[in-house]
mmCIF file of C-alpha atoms in Angstrom:
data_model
loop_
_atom_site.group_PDB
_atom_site.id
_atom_site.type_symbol
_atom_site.label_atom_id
_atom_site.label_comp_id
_atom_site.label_asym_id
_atom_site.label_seq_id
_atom_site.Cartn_x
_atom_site.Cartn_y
_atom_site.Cartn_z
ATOM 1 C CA UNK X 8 -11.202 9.663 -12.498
ATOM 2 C CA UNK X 9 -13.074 8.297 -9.406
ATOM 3 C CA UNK X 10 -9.476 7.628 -7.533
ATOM 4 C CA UNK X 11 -8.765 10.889 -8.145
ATOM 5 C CA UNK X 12 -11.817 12.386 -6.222
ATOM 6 C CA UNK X 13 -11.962 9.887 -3.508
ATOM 7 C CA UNK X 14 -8.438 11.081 -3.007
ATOM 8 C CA UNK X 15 -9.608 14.914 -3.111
ATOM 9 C CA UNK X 16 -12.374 14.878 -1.272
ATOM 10 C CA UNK X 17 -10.669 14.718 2.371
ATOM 11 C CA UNK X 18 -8.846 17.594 1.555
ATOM 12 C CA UNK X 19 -12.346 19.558 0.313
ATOM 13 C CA UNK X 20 -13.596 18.787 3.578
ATOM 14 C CA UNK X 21 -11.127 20.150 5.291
ATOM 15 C CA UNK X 22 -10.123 22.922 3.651
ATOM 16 C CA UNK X 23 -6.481 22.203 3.378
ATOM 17 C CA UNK X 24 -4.018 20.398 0.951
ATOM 18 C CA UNK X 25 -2.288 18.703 4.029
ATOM 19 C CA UNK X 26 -3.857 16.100 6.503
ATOM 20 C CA UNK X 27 -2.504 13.496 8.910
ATOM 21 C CA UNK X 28 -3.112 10.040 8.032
ATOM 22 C CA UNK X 29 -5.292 9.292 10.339
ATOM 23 C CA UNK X 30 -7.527 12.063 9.454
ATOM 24 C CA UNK X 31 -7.345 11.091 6.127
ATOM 25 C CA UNK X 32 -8.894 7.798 7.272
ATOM 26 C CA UNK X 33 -11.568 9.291 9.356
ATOM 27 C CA UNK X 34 -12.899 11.245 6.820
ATOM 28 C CA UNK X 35 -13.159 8.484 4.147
ATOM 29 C CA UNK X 36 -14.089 6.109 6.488
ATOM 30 C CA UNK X 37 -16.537 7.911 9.160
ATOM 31 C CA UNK X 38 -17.348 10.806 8.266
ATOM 32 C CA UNK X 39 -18.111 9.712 4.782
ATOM 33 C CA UNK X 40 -18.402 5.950 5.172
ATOM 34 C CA UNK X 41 -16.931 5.382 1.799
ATOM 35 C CA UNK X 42 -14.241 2.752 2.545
ATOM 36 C CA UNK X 43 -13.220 0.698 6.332
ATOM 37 C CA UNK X 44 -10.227 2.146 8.328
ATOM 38 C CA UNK X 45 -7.809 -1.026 6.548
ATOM 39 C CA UNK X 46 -9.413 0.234 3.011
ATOM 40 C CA UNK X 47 -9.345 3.571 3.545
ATOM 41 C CA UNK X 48 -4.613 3.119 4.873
ATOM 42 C CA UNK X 49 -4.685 0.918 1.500
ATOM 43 C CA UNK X 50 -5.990 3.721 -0.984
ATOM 44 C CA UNK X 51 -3.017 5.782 1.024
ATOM 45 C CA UNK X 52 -0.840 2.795 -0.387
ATOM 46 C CA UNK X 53 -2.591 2.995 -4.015
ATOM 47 C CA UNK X 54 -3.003 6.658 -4.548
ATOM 48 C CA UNK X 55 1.069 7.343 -3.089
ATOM 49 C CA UNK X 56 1.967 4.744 -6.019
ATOM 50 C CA UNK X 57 0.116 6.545 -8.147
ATOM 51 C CA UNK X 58 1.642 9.689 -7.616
ATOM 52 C CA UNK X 59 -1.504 11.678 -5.826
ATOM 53 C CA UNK X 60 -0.182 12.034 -2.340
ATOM 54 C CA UNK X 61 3.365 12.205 -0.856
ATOM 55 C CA UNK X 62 4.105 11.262 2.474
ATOM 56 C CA UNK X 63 6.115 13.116 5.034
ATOM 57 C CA UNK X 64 6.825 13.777 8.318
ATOM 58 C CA UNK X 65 3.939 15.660 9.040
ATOM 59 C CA UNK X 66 1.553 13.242 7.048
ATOM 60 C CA UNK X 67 0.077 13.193 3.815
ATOM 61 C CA UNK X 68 0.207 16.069 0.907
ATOM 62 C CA UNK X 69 -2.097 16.080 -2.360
ATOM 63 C CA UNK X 70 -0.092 16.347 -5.344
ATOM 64 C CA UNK X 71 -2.606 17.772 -7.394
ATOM 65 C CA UNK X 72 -5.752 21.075 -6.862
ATOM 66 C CA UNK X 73 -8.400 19.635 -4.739
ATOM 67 C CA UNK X 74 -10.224 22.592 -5.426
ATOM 68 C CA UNK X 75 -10.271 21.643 -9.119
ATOM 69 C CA UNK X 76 -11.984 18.142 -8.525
ATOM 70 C CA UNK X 77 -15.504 18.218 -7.672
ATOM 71 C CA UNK X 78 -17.428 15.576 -5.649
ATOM 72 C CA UNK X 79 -20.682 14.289 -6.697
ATOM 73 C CA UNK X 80 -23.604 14.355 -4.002
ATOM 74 C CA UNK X 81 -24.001 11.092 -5.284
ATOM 75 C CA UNK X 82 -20.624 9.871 -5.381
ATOM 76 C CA UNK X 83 -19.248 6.374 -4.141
ATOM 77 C CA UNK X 84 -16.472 5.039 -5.001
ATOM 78 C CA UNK X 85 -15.657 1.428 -6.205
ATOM 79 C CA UNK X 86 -13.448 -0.674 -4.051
ATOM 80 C CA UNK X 87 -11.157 -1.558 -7.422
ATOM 81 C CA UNK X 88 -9.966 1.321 -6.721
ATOM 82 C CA UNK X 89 -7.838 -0.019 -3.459
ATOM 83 C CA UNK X 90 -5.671 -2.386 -6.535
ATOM 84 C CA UNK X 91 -3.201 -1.305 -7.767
ATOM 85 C CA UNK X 92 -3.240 -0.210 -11.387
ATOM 86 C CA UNK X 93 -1.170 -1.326 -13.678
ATOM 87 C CA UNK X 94 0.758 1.926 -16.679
ATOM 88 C CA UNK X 95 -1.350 0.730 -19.090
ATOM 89 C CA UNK X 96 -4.560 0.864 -17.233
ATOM 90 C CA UNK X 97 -3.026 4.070 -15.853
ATOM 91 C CA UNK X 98 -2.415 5.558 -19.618
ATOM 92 C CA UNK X 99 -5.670 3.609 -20.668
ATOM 93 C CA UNK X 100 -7.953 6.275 -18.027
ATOM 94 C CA UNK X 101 -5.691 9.486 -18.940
ATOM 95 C CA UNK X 102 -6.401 9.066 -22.743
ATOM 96 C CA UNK X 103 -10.640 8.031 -21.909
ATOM 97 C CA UNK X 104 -11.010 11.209 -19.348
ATOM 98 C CA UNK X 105 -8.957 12.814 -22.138
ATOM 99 C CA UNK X 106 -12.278 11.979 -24.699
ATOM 100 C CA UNK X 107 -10.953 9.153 -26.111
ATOM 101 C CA UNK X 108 -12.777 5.878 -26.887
ATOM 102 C CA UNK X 109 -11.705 3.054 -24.838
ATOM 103 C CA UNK X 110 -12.207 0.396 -27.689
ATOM 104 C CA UNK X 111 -10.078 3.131 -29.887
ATOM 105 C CA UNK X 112 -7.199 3.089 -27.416
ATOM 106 C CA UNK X 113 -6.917 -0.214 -26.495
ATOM 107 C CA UNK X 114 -7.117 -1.204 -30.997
ATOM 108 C CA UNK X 115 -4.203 1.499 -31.386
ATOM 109 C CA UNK X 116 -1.899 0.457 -28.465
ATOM 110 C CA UNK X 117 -2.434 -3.342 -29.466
ATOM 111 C CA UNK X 118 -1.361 -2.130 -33.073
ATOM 112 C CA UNK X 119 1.538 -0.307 -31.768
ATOM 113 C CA UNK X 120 2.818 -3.206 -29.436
ATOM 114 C CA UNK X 121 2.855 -4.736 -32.605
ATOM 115 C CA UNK X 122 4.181 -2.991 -35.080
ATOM 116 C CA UNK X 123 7.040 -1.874 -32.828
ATOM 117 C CA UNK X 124 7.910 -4.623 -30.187
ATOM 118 C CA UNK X 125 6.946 -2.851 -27.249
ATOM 119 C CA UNK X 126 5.811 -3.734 -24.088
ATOM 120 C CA UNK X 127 1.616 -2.915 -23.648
ATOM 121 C CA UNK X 128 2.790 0.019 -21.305
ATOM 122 C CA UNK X 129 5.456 1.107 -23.929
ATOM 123 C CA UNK X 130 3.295 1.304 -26.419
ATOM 124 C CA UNK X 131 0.257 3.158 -24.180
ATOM 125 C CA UNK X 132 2.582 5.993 -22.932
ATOM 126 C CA UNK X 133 3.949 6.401 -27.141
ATOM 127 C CA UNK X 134 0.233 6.290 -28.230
ATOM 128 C CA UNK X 135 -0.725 8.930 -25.223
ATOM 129 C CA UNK X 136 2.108 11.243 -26.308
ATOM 130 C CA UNK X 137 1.220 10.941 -29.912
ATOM 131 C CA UNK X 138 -2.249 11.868 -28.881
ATOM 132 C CA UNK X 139 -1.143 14.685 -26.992
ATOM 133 C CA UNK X 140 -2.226 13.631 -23.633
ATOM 134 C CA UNK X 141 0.457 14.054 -20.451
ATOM 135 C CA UNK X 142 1.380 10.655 -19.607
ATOM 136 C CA UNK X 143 5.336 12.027 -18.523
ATOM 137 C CA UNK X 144 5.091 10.030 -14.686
ATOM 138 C CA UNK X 145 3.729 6.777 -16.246
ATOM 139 C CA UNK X 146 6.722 6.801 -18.768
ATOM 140 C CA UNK X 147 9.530 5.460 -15.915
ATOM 141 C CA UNK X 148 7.416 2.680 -15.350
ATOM 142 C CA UNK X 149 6.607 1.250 -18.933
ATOM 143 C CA UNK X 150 10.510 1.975 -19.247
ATOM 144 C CA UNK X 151 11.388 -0.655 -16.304
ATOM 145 C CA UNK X 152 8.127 -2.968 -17.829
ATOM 146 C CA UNK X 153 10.743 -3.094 -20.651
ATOM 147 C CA UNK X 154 14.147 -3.163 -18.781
ATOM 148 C CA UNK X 155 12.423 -6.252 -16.448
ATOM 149 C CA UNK X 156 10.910 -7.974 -20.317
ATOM 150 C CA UNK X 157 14.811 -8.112 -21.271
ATOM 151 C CA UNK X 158 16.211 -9.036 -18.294
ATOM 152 C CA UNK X 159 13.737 -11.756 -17.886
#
């Protein structure tokens, strides 16, 4: 997942699994002239949603190994990256990077939304689980995609 690495590779580069925000921004920024200083605060925003960093006091901590990701020589990442996702598109990556087809997913979870009533985010985190794939921090948020359907 490219968010993942983009998010990973300050850390690499500095050898640490805490950095201040502003060094986070430097790095992705100039030293690696991936994203502008505003782009580079907004993936902050994006990847904190997503559950990647944590800010503190003492600025930002990865959730997750750096040391596990690895960053292409090659490697740029796209700007969609800096939208926010929404849990389907969320579950949608976690079940392709998990090998399975996109066109697969997407055919099942439609077929579950169906067949069941659920939400599109309700029915990606119950076709994830069924698959096996770890979808636990995406299933608050198809729950409130359903609490705000009924309240709506």
């Amino acid at each position: 997942m490219s968010l993942r690495v983009a998010v990973a590779a300050p850390f690499i580069q500095n050898g640490t699994r805490r950095l201040k925000e502003n060094e986070f921004v430097v790095a992705l920024s100039l030293d690696r002239d991936w994203f502008s200083p505003d782009q580079a605060t907004r993936l902050i925003d994006v990847a904190t949603g997503e559950g990647l960093l944590e800010r503190g006091d003492d600025g930002l901590a990865v959730t997750f190994d750096p040391g596990e990701v690895t960053v292409p020589e090659d490697f740029a990442p796209d700007e969609d990256l800096l939208r926010e996702r929404s849990a389907f598109e969320r579950v949608l990556d976690s079940l392709v990077a998990e090998g399975t087809a996109k066109q697969e997913a997407v055919g099942a979870i439609n077929t579950l939304q169906q067949e069941l009533g659920l939400t599109i985010e309700a029915a990606a985190v119950v076709y994830a689980r069924r698959e096996g794939v770890d979808v636990d921090e995406l299933a608050p948020v198809a729950r409130d995609a359903v609490l705000d359907t009924e309240d709506g």
